[in-house]
Amino acid sequence: MDPNPSMRIQGGQPYPLGAASDGLGVNFAVFSANATRIELCLFDTKGRKELRRFDLPECTDEIWHGYLPDASPGLVYGYRAHGPYDPRNGHRFNPHKLLLDPYARQLAGPLRWSDALFGYRMNHARGDLSFDRRDSAPAMPKAIVPEEAPFTWGNSRPPATPWGDTVIYEAHVRGASMQREDLRPPLRGTCSALADPRFIEHLQRLGVTTLELLPVHAFLQDRFLTERGLRNYWGYSTLSYFAPEPAYLQHNPNELRQAIRRLHGAGIEVLLDVVYNHTCEGNEMGPTLSWRGLDNASYYRLVPGDERHYINDTGCGNTVNLSHPRVLQMVTDSLRYWAASYGVDGFRFDLGVTLGREGTGYDPGSGFFDALLQDPALARLKLISEPWDVGPDGYQLGNHPPGFAEWNDRFRDTVRRYWRGDDGMRGDMAARLCGSRDLFDRRHRRPWATVNYIASHDGFTLADIAAYDGSHNEANGEGGNDGHAENYSHNWGEEGPTQDPVILETRARVRRAMLACVFLSDGTPMLLAGDEFGNSQAGNNNAYCQDNPVSWLDWTQAQRDAGRALSHYVARLSALRRAHPSVRAARYGDASHEPSPGVAVIAWFDADGAPLDEAAWASEQERALTLRRAALREDGSADVTLLMLNPGREPVAFQLPAPAAAWIRELDSAASAPAAPLAAPSVTVAAHSVVLLAAGPLSGDAP
């Protein structure tokens, strides 16, 4: 709507923050501790022409607010903030720059790169100490006062899948469907495609319980990427913490809600990957789009004594100041909004260590963690941290508070190295298979706290781990110097695609063995979308800027024989995980406890069936490994499994450890044979393969 020329602004209320319609008008409220004046700017419905300005007439507890009678949803607006332009002391107010409301829930128009978006004169001799007087409004996206009509959720309810039953599938909204030829082109790359029954059925066949989406918050197309003809594909450059990315919505802002309702109806949870550690405004040389112009000194962590510059614990130019109560409020308000308004089941926190930093460094008892864990709504959700950043002491795997799960890159790297054939990996591999007790068995945490994965969006896909010795990122325009330096990958004889049948078979076995480790280890398994049918990124291990077939899932592979077979294999792993509580321990507890006479919860054996002693663990060259696990089922009977791993290049005959049992071969990653009883006292495990046995009644068991 266009504003009425006779509108007069009233004092309004300081709460809620953002723009809120009450049916008779709209209340505006925005935080700034250091501004001297804030203007509300109203635009035409297309956001192109500024029509009116009002000074927000009241400031209560550093919240500036005003109320426009007769205004209604659909109103397009932005802010201008007055105050000192004093970068040396952390202040960067510039009223010539239109600012996006940090609480904007819907955006109008794209950002158009222009030098006018910067608070200083580009290429000026004084750099960011200079002052730019050009109006940035023509280049800026604007906020839209949202409709407040509730979304109809019907009988949909959150699946509330227990952590112990959770299987995560990490996917990108756009990449999951851009090459879906069975979808109409307008639907591809949108939230609506997530609701497509064929996609949902695919997840169900795999045994997936939880869909984790890469960022869906509105994000910036960074200037340095657009100048290279590239795009910010992953979305880790947040422009708005409350608005969904417009490019993912085909017709209306409810498409994501509709997709979540459909997924919930199918029993699938939805988690969002969220980026509260930094914003898209970058360092002191970045643009002034929202937080910087509203109150730079409050929203960002600045270098003490040198407030012109930003603390950069994120590697992205700035660090959000979660030690400030209003900034922490913004983050928790955002989380509650996505949980309440969109029905989101949980969050994966990008660079979670940054969120736990106080002035003295990382603190697992930080205000951020405390705020979430005491919140009656947020504490019930699934909360996952990426347990590192680039700041001091930035690697904190296993050091998050109870209630959080953590991405376990030690699991990823150990499994890759073990199956690559590195020396001295048996001990570390054993720890990863048993829920990384050395890292997580503290403060009454459960094994589900370790999120086990072999591949994620950041790095090689599973297919590429076994096809490339090094990364091939030339298309990113950074001279091939970006991405992980050490991938712990191996090409098995030829770099990239090959027609050699021996190499192809070896690669296939290694991939299946690594997948078995993900699903048959204690902890929470996570699968990268496309790994279930062999999706490749052609060796690019940092495809953050590749919004093209390099990153998009190639669903034609899923229809080929090899892709179908691998998908069936993943589904089999999921089924085995559900069937056997011994491969997904509910607690750490005493590993020597015997659920069945003579059978401990965890026991390790060499290929000859003998228990591993200190000398065997210390061997650098020995690689074969047998893990026996036992757990009680709900009916009180014992579930006992043997997991035998052979990462070597030759078959190995594994002797079965005592006590004897009626073993059933449940899985052989080298073959597709169905489950069958085992007659011999030994099992030959093929090269680069895993065998899983499940026991019938053990000798000495109670009847």
XYZ file of C-alpha atoms in Angstrom:
703
model
C 0.000 0.000 0.000
C 1.049 3.596 -0.537
C 0.979 5.770 2.592
C -1.864 8.205 3.172
C -0.545 11.801 2.873
C -2.480 12.703 6.018
C -0.760 10.066 8.167
C 0.558 11.303 11.508
C 2.869 9.213 13.605
C 2.159 8.528 17.261
C 4.381 7.304 20.094
C 3.465 3.638 19.875
C 5.103 0.903 21.943
C 8.662 -0.429 22.289
C 7.473 -4.008 21.915
C 7.381 -6.071 19.802
C 10.485 -5.176 17.843
C 9.982 -4.877 14.109
C 6.788 -3.836 12.348
C 3.547 -5.183 13.794
C 0.017 -4.551 12.533
C -2.858 -4.551 15.034
C -5.579 -4.164 12.420
C -5.909 -0.420 12.994
C -2.349 0.627 12.290
C 1.276 -0.461 12.400
C 3.745 -0.174 15.275
C 7.434 0.210 14.451
C 10.191 -0.521 16.975
C 13.955 -0.736 16.416
C 16.919 -0.910 18.777
C 19.782 1.591 18.805
C 21.692 2.583 21.931
C 23.840 5.244 20.248
C 21.611 6.888 17.613
C 20.424 10.451 18.207
C 17.484 10.213 15.807
C 15.872 7.523 13.661
C 13.666 8.163 10.651
C 11.032 5.799 9.315
C 10.973 5.970 5.501
C 7.927 4.816 3.529
C 8.046 3.749 -0.114
C 5.680 2.922 -2.923
C 4.572 -0.682 -3.275
C 7.507 -1.541 -5.536
C 10.032 0.033 -3.189
C 11.361 2.390 -5.846
C 10.193 5.786 -4.694
C 10.463 7.202 -1.193
C 7.156 8.877 -0.325
C 7.264 9.961 3.313
C 9.601 10.219 6.299
C 8.712 10.297 9.960
C 10.952 10.709 12.957
C 10.279 7.867 15.389
C 8.928 10.023 18.206
C 9.776 7.908 21.255
C 12.772 6.051 22.645
C 12.194 3.682 25.560
C 15.116 1.716 27.000
C 17.071 2.295 23.769
C 14.156 1.079 21.623
C 12.992 3.728 19.142
C 9.318 3.399 18.308
C 6.299 4.946 16.648
C 2.780 4.016 15.554
C 1.129 4.837 12.225
C -2.694 4.809 12.506
C -4.535 3.414 9.469
C -1.355 1.827 8.087
C -1.732 -1.812 7.087
C 0.249 -4.874 6.026
C 1.980 -4.468 2.697
C 3.532 -1.119 3.638
C 7.110 -0.872 2.326
C 9.620 0.782 4.630
C 13.204 1.255 5.802
C 15.115 3.301 8.384
C 17.701 6.066 8.433
C 19.754 6.491 11.592
C 21.386 9.734 12.740
C 24.312 9.859 15.101
C 28.089 10.292 15.134
C 30.137 9.149 12.186
C 33.219 8.315 14.219
C 34.702 5.006 13.018
C 37.698 5.251 15.350
C 35.279 4.982 18.265
C 33.070 2.383 16.616
C 30.248 4.628 15.352
C 29.255 4.584 11.677
C 25.942 6.445 11.504
C 25.137 7.833 8.082
C 21.528 8.987 7.460
C 22.122 8.953 3.716
C 22.053 5.141 3.898
C 18.701 3.399 3.972
C 18.755 0.571 6.508
C 16.881 -2.700 6.509
C 14.903 -3.430 9.668
C 16.774 -6.240 11.532
C 13.355 -7.736 12.281
C 12.075 -7.549 8.683
C 9.982 -10.626 7.910
C 9.445 -10.005 4.218
C 11.616 -8.181 1.691
C 10.781 -6.048 -1.344
C 13.230 -5.931 -4.210
C 16.802 -7.161 -4.596
C 19.997 -5.426 -3.548
C 21.645 -3.723 -6.517
C 25.359 -3.228 -6.008
C 26.373 0.427 -6.004
C 29.114 2.453 -4.355
C 26.288 4.363 -2.660
C 25.707 1.341 -0.389
C 28.915 2.133 1.467
C 28.999 4.611 4.331
C 32.340 5.980 3.152
C 33.602 7.186 -0.231
C 34.925 4.239 -2.164
C 38.564 4.686 -3.218
C 38.935 7.778 -1.036
C 42.394 8.451 0.361
C 41.011 8.264 3.925
C 39.244 4.966 3.255
C 36.447 4.171 5.683
C 37.183 7.358 7.641
C 35.655 9.336 4.770
C 31.910 10.016 4.545
C 29.557 9.315 1.625
C 26.469 11.500 1.126
C 24.803 9.593 -1.688
C 21.373 8.107 -1.017
C 21.538 4.306 -1.006
C 17.761 3.758 -1.121
C 17.554 3.026 -4.883
C 20.003 0.155 -4.441
C 18.552 -1.274 -1.220
C 15.955 -3.973 -0.604
C 13.188 -2.755 1.680
C 11.094 -4.369 4.371
C 7.397 -5.118 3.961
C 4.985 -4.994 6.884
C 3.889 -8.649 6.946
C 0.410 -10.066 6.948
C -0.393 -11.381 10.408
C -3.010 -13.944 9.344
C -2.032 -17.290 10.915
C -0.992 -20.151 8.670
C -3.342 -23.127 8.817
C -1.370 -26.104 10.108
C -4.418 -28.391 10.224
C -3.672 -31.675 11.991
C 0.053 -31.374 11.317
C 2.205 -31.958 14.370
C 5.975 -31.916 14.810
C 7.254 -35.511 14.513
C 9.332 -35.105 17.719
C 11.650 -37.926 16.652
C 13.829 -39.057 19.571
C 17.497 -38.264 19.135
C 18.338 -41.966 19.292
C 16.192 -42.657 16.206
C 17.346 -39.636 14.214
C 18.898 -39.868 10.730
C 19.762 -36.463 9.237
C 19.806 -35.604 5.524
C 21.641 -32.336 4.771
C 20.302 -30.613 1.653
C 20.230 -27.283 -0.154
C 16.783 -25.928 -1.055
C 17.813 -24.874 -4.550
C 20.302 -27.629 -5.315
C 17.921 -30.402 -4.300
C 15.558 -29.767 -7.199
C 17.181 -27.632 -9.920
C 17.852 -30.748 -12.024
C 14.575 -32.503 -11.252
C 13.242 -33.007 -14.773
C 10.030 -34.450 -13.332
C 9.155 -31.039 -11.839
C 7.763 -28.067 -13.722
C 10.578 -25.498 -14.214
C 8.950 -22.802 -12.007
C 9.015 -25.199 -9.044
C 12.654 -26.159 -9.374
C 14.931 -24.582 -6.806
C 12.070 -23.491 -4.542
C 10.672 -24.472 -1.170
C 7.654 -25.920 -2.951
C 9.850 -28.640 -4.438
C 10.611 -29.886 -0.921
C 6.905 -30.706 -0.577
C 6.846 -32.817 -3.733
C 5.634 -36.334 -2.823
C 8.407 -37.990 -4.841
C 11.115 -36.181 -2.873
C 9.427 -37.032 0.412
C 9.062 -40.684 -0.608
C 12.747 -40.758 -1.495
C 13.631 -39.583 2.015
C 11.298 -42.145 3.553
C 12.816 -44.990 1.530
C 16.256 -43.993 2.791
C 15.059 -44.047 6.388
C 15.660 -40.321 6.824
C 13.871 -38.792 9.809
C 15.225 -35.251 9.676
C 15.863 -32.863 6.790
C 18.525 -30.253 7.549
C 18.421 -27.304 5.154
C 21.326 -25.012 4.350
C 20.515 -21.351 5.151
C 17.043 -20.190 4.182
C 17.386 -16.754 5.827
C 17.549 -14.004 3.204
C 21.192 -13.619 2.216
C 23.416 -11.304 0.203
C 24.914 -11.917 -3.215
C 28.398 -10.670 -2.358
C 29.879 -8.076 -4.664
C 33.178 -9.889 -5.182
C 31.228 -12.935 -6.408
C 28.901 -11.057 -8.736
C 31.915 -9.338 -10.281
C 33.320 -12.787 -11.097
C 30.013 -13.934 -12.548
C 29.436 -16.209 -9.550
C 26.770 -16.368 -6.836
C 26.590 -16.954 -3.118
C 25.080 -20.428 -3.425
C 25.363 -21.769 0.126
C 23.836 -18.653 1.698
C 26.192 -18.078 4.646
C 25.989 -14.280 4.323
C 22.841 -13.303 6.188
C 20.931 -10.165 5.193
C 17.861 -10.794 7.364
C 17.396 -13.143 10.308
C 13.590 -13.206 10.051
C 12.833 -13.198 6.317
C 13.060 -16.284 4.094
C 15.289 -16.022 1.044
C 13.007 -14.559 -1.693
C 14.640 -16.641 -4.430
C 13.351 -19.806 -2.753
C 9.717 -18.679 -2.867
C 7.794 -19.010 -6.121
C 4.579 -17.172 -5.297
C 4.106 -16.404 -1.595
C 5.980 -16.421 1.726
C 3.996 -19.429 2.959
C 5.671 -21.893 0.606
C 8.250 -22.878 3.206
C 5.506 -23.369 5.793
C 3.576 -25.506 3.328
C 6.651 -27.645 2.671
C 7.272 -28.107 6.390
C 3.635 -29.106 6.905
C 3.921 -31.746 4.167
C 7.196 -33.055 5.593
C 5.745 -33.206 9.089
C 2.792 -35.124 7.717
C 5.253 -37.685 6.410
C 7.001 -37.905 9.787
C 10.056 -35.908 8.716
C 11.492 -33.131 10.865
C 13.004 -29.943 9.428
C 16.127 -28.284 10.834
C 17.542 -24.967 9.625
C 21.233 -24.157 9.293
C 21.449 -20.661 10.801
C 24.211 -18.039 10.675
C 24.137 -15.817 13.743
C 27.920 -15.539 14.104
C 28.403 -12.836 11.444
C 26.378 -10.787 8.979
C 26.733 -9.904 5.315
C 28.132 -6.413 6.113
C 31.737 -7.679 6.374
C 34.568 -5.688 7.915
C 35.074 -1.918 8.083
C 35.316 -1.797 4.289
C 31.930 -3.462 3.815
C 28.559 -1.918 2.950
C 26.143 -0.258 5.366
C 22.895 -2.199 4.997
C 21.331 -2.654 8.438
C 23.079 -3.359 11.747
C 26.194 -1.280 11.012
C 24.153 1.815 10.311
C 21.738 1.310 13.208
C 24.335 0.813 15.936
C 27.679 -0.578 14.864
C 29.154 -0.439 18.372
C 26.347 -2.544 19.833
C 25.745 -5.140 17.128
C 29.368 -6.097 16.474
C 32.390 -7.092 18.513
C 35.008 -4.397 17.981
C 38.720 -4.543 18.796
C 39.166 -3.024 22.280
C 41.130 0.217 21.998
C 40.888 0.084 18.188
C 37.121 0.228 17.643
C 37.527 1.156 13.999
C 38.228 -2.525 13.360
C 36.192 -5.666 13.954
C 37.046 -8.802 15.873
C 37.004 -11.446 13.156
C 36.569 -14.793 14.906
C 34.438 -15.944 11.966
C 36.808 -15.340 9.069
C 33.990 -13.384 7.410
C 34.995 -9.880 8.442
C 32.826 -9.316 11.502
C 31.496 -11.052 14.603
C 28.000 -10.510 15.986
C 28.135 -9.241 19.577
C 26.000 -11.747 21.451
C 27.252 -10.354 24.753
C 24.898 -7.399 24.219
C 21.432 -8.209 25.617
C 19.536 -6.605 22.710
C 21.632 -8.470 20.152
C 21.121 -11.725 22.020
C 17.410 -10.884 22.103
C 17.404 -10.446 18.329
C 18.896 -13.925 17.885
C 16.568 -15.663 20.323
C 13.564 -13.787 18.902
C 14.590 -15.010 15.461
C 14.893 -18.614 16.653
C 11.533 -18.495 18.391
C 9.958 -16.959 15.291
C 11.152 -19.753 13.011
C 10.098 -22.365 15.546
C 6.658 -20.890 16.248
C 5.693 -19.399 12.882
C 7.307 -21.975 10.587
C 7.152 -25.080 12.766
C 10.896 -25.664 12.526
C 12.095 -28.612 14.638
C 15.609 -27.413 15.397
C 18.707 -25.583 14.264
C 22.279 -26.227 13.217
C 24.401 -23.262 14.339
C 27.122 -22.258 11.901
C 30.414 -21.554 13.737
C 28.762 -22.319 17.054
C 31.929 -21.536 18.998
C 31.551 -17.876 18.027
C 28.081 -17.857 19.566
C 29.565 -19.106 22.824
C 32.244 -16.421 23.050
C 32.258 -13.856 25.813
C 34.842 -11.110 26.317
C 37.265 -13.653 27.790
C 36.842 -16.227 25.024
C 34.746 -19.337 24.471
C 32.558 -20.326 27.416
C 30.193 -23.353 27.388
C 28.225 -21.423 30.010
C 27.909 -18.310 27.848
C 24.818 -16.159 27.744
C 23.847 -17.577 24.364
C 23.878 -21.187 25.507
C 22.146 -20.287 28.767
C 19.447 -18.324 26.935
C 18.594 -21.252 24.667
C 18.756 -23.990 27.266
C 16.461 -22.191 29.700
C 13.951 -21.208 27.035
C 10.867 -23.451 27.366
C 10.308 -23.525 23.594
C 13.847 -23.596 22.216
C 15.279 -26.070 24.724
C 12.904 -28.765 23.437
C 14.177 -28.473 19.868
C 17.118 -30.242 18.276
C 20.146 -27.975 18.710
C 23.353 -28.754 16.787
C 26.576 -26.753 16.860
C 29.409 -26.519 14.396
C 32.013 -26.671 17.179
C 34.719 -24.435 15.771
C 35.584 -20.984 14.446
C 38.841 -19.279 13.421
C 39.337 -17.307 16.640
C 41.650 -18.136 19.575
C 40.981 -21.630 20.966
C 38.410 -21.969 18.245
C 38.246 -25.786 18.169
C 35.801 -26.916 20.879
C 34.577 -30.334 19.723
C 32.954 -32.087 22.679
C 32.999 -28.962 24.822
C 29.439 -27.776 24.322
C 26.837 -27.916 27.076
C 24.399 -30.801 27.518
C 21.392 -30.309 25.275
C 23.532 -29.641 22.203
C 24.719 -32.061 19.550
C 27.887 -31.272 17.597
C 29.182 -31.930 14.111
C 32.054 -34.371 14.635
C 34.749 -33.673 12.067
C 37.083 -36.030 13.944
C 34.717 -38.825 12.928
C 34.794 -37.609 9.314
C 38.572 -37.392 9.113
C 39.265 -40.616 11.001
C 36.919 -42.664 8.840
C 38.406 -41.206 5.671
C 41.965 -41.900 6.806
C 41.163 -45.403 8.030
C 39.624 -46.475 4.737
C 42.361 -44.720 2.783
C 44.761 -47.116 4.517
C 46.706 -44.719 6.736
C 48.911 -46.297 9.396
C 48.109 -46.222 13.084
C 44.386 -45.531 12.787
C 42.873 -48.493 14.672
C 42.662 -46.777 18.046
C 41.125 -43.585 16.734
C 38.714 -45.531 14.555
C 37.599 -47.544 17.561
C 36.826 -44.348 19.470
C 34.745 -42.936 16.621
C 32.726 -46.143 16.180
C 31.744 -46.028 19.860
C 30.323 -42.544 19.905
C 33.614 -40.686 20.443
C 33.521 -41.388 24.171
C 36.873 -39.668 24.568
C 35.237 -36.400 23.496
C 31.583 -36.586 24.542
C 31.341 -38.828 27.609
C 31.092 -35.999 30.127
C 28.402 -34.018 31.957
C 25.888 -36.857 31.422
C 25.806 -36.276 27.685
C 24.420 -39.014 25.460
C 26.007 -40.624 22.376
C 23.499 -38.805 20.135
C 25.522 -35.642 20.841
C 28.076 -36.675 18.211
C 26.726 -36.058 14.710
C 28.666 -38.534 12.585
C 29.203 -37.798 8.917
C 31.596 -38.637 6.137
C 30.668 -35.667 3.923
C 28.776 -32.403 4.255
C 28.119 -29.385 2.047
C 31.568 -28.072 3.053
C 34.104 -30.346 1.362
C 34.119 -33.305 -0.978
C 31.029 -35.369 -1.629
C 31.284 -39.066 -0.808
C 31.826 -39.853 -4.492
C 34.707 -37.394 -4.718
C 36.422 -38.637 -1.539
C 37.199 -41.827 -3.438
C 37.863 -40.214 -6.827
C 40.255 -37.312 -6.209
C 43.574 -36.947 -4.416
C 43.255 -33.151 -4.386
C 40.625 -30.471 -4.793
C 39.758 -28.927 -8.153
C 38.336 -25.507 -7.305
C 39.574 -23.493 -10.263
C 36.023 -22.452 -11.176
C 35.791 -20.521 -7.885
C 38.194 -17.903 -9.222
C 40.564 -18.068 -6.247
C 43.474 -19.766 -7.957
C 42.575 -23.126 -6.467
C 43.729 -21.916 -3.041
C 40.358 -22.100 -1.293
C 38.661 -24.989 0.475
C 40.071 -27.629 2.794
C 43.783 -28.166 2.339
C 43.630 -31.771 3.571
C 40.743 -33.889 2.373
C 42.056 -37.319 3.465
C 40.867 -38.569 0.105
C 42.340 -40.977 -2.452
C 41.645 -41.537 -6.128
C 42.645 -45.231 -6.115
C 44.715 -45.023 -9.252
C 43.381 -42.278 -11.508
C 42.314 -38.707 -10.783
C 38.632 -38.095 -11.411
C 36.392 -40.056 -13.788
C 37.710 -43.353 -15.072
C 36.566 -46.360 -17.053
C 38.943 -48.755 -15.293
C 36.701 -51.479 -13.795
C 39.141 -52.321 -10.998
C 39.360 -48.695 -9.857
C 35.597 -48.301 -10.101
C 34.977 -51.392 -7.987
C 37.502 -50.271 -5.361
C 35.930 -46.818 -5.164
C 32.464 -48.331 -4.799
C 33.610 -50.585 -1.959
C 35.329 -47.747 -0.106
C 32.219 -45.590 -0.355
C 29.979 -48.359 0.929
C 32.361 -49.085 3.798
C 32.420 -45.433 4.844
C 28.639 -45.217 4.703
C 28.429 -48.308 6.905
C 30.595 -46.576 9.495
C 28.289 -43.545 9.503
C 25.136 -45.602 10.072
C 26.535 -48.352 12.294
C 28.401 -46.137 14.775
C 27.044 -44.864 18.068
C 25.846 -41.308 17.592
C 23.577 -39.501 15.133
C 24.206 -40.273 11.441
C 24.103 -37.492 8.867
C 23.980 -38.063 5.120
C 24.839 -35.399 2.541
C 22.115 -35.121 -0.087
C 23.112 -36.997 -3.214
C 25.671 -39.242 -1.542
C 23.058 -41.984 -1.606
C 23.325 -42.190 -5.398
C 26.890 -41.061 -6.109
C 26.538 -37.319 -6.710
C 29.830 -35.626 -7.611
C 31.049 -32.013 -7.615
C 33.883 -32.845 -10.036
C 36.446 -32.490 -7.261
C 35.334 -29.071 -6.025
C 35.590 -29.156 -2.230
C 34.346 -25.579 -1.668
C 31.392 -25.132 -4.009
C 29.958 -22.198 -2.019
C 29.768 -20.021 -5.148
C 28.740 -22.635 -7.704
C 25.028 -22.088 -8.304
C 25.052 -24.442 -11.278
C 25.210 -28.185 -12.033
C 28.490 -28.476 -10.090
C 26.441 -28.155 -6.880
C 22.958 -29.181 -7.993
C 22.007 -32.804 -7.429
C 22.127 -34.879 -10.595
C 18.990 -36.976 -10.215
C 19.697 -38.889 -13.424
C 22.362 -40.727 -11.425
C 19.699 -41.877 -8.991
C 17.925 -43.638 -11.877
C 20.974 -45.549 -13.080
C 21.726 -49.053 -11.856
C 24.649 -47.950 -9.689
C 22.670 -45.100 -8.150
C 19.684 -47.318 -7.404
C 21.908 -49.953 -5.840
C 23.640 -47.428 -3.603
C 20.311 -45.944 -2.503
C 19.038 -49.424 -1.639
C 22.237 -49.998 0.314
C 21.717 -46.794 2.338
C 18.141 -47.835 3.037
C 19.446 -51.202 4.246
C 21.878 -49.476 6.599
C 19.050 -47.373 8.025
C 16.939 -50.482 8.552
C 19.780 -52.272 10.339
C 20.297 -49.267 12.548
C 16.632 -49.292 13.533
C 16.631 -53.057 14.118
C 19.703 -53.272 16.356
C 19.945 -51.144 19.504
C 23.538 -52.324 19.957
C 24.676 -50.120 17.035
C 23.086 -46.968 18.463
C 23.809 -46.933 22.167
C 21.395 -44.821 24.207
C 24.007 -44.086 26.906
C 27.729 -44.313 27.338
C 27.744 -46.046 30.729
C 30.133 -48.817 31.718
C 31.595 -50.439 28.606
C 32.450 -53.606 30.592
C 28.875 -54.207 31.742
C 27.499 -57.541 30.448
C 23.966 -57.429 29.014
C 24.466 -61.136 28.339
C 26.773 -63.513 30.299
C 30.349 -63.153 29.084
C 29.409 -60.458 26.568
C 30.321 -56.883 27.453
C 28.659 -53.789 26.071
C 31.813 -53.154 24.013
C 34.651 -55.527 23.169
C 37.438 -55.332 20.603
C 39.114 -58.203 18.791
C 41.828 -58.775 16.241
C 41.192 -60.674 13.043
C 42.252 -63.891 14.804
C 39.422 -63.489 17.307
C 41.734 -62.624 20.201
C 40.977 -59.581 22.366
C 43.131 -56.605 21.439
C 45.894 -55.990 23.964
C 48.055 -52.908 24.424
C 50.643 -54.056 21.902
C 47.978 -54.744 19.277
C 46.441 -51.306 19.768
C 49.875 -49.717 19.407
C 50.633 -51.457 16.106
C 51.009 -48.942 13.285
C 50.472 -51.437 10.469
C 47.604 -53.587 11.747
C 44.295 -52.326 10.409
C 41.666 -55.072 10.582
C 39.259 -54.597 13.454
C 36.321 -56.414 15.046
C 33.858 -54.607 17.294
C 31.346 -56.564 19.327
C 28.529 -54.596 20.941
C 25.650 -55.678 23.128
C 22.523 -53.923 24.337
C 19.209 -54.886 25.868
C 16.064 -54.677 23.815
C 12.819 -53.360 25.244
C 11.697 -56.964 25.910
C 14.813 -57.601 28.007
C 16.602 -59.824 25.475
C 20.158 -59.082 24.407
C 20.987 -57.688 20.985
C 24.566 -58.580 20.050
C 26.321 -57.564 16.842
C 29.775 -58.039 15.368
C 31.144 -55.352 13.063
C 34.227 -56.475 11.127
C 36.248 -53.956 9.150
C 38.925 -54.686 6.571
C 40.441 -51.523 5.073
C 43.264 -53.495 3.467
C 43.772 -54.364 -0.188
C 43.417 -58.127 0.309
C 40.638 -60.280 1.835
C 41.005 -61.172 5.515
C 39.621 -64.247 7.276
C 38.126 -63.102 10.596
C 37.796 -65.685 13.371
C 34.635 -65.232 15.414
C 35.306 -64.497 19.074
C 33.860 -66.528 21.928
C 31.230 -67.205 23.090
C 29.759 -69.070 20.151
C 26.442 -67.975 18.744
C 24.080 -68.631 15.881
C 25.340 -65.697 13.834
C 23.453 -64.192 10.913
C 25.262 -62.236 8.240
C 23.154 -59.070 8.109
C 25.400 -56.991 5.845
C 28.381 -57.494 3.585
C 29.326 -54.198 1.986
C 31.159 -56.038 -0.804
C 28.077 -57.986 -1.878
C 24.337 -57.491 -2.146
C 23.383 -60.898 -0.706
C 20.390 -61.033 1.652
C 20.748 -61.838 5.336
C 21.685 -65.459 5.901
C 22.809 -67.771 8.732
C 26.542 -68.251 9.115
C 27.776 -71.837 9.266
C 31.546 -71.434 9.637
C 33.498 -70.206 12.687
C 35.162 -67.593 10.513
C 34.161 -64.925 8.028
C 36.147 -63.754 5.046
C 35.830 -60.008 4.677
C 36.716 -58.689 1.233
C 39.180 -55.859 0.722
C 37.851 -52.384 1.594
C 34.735 -53.898 3.123
C 32.561 -54.220 6.218
C 30.573 -57.203 7.468
C 27.896 -56.977 10.160
C 26.770 -60.092 12.012
C 23.867 -60.333 14.428
C 23.733 -63.068 17.067
C 20.972 -65.453 17.908
C 20.975 -66.950 21.445
C 24.485 -67.027 22.902
C 25.784 -70.114 24.701
C 25.231 -69.519 28.394
C 22.265 -67.172 27.873
C 19.368 -67.595 30.221
C 16.455 -69.414 28.573
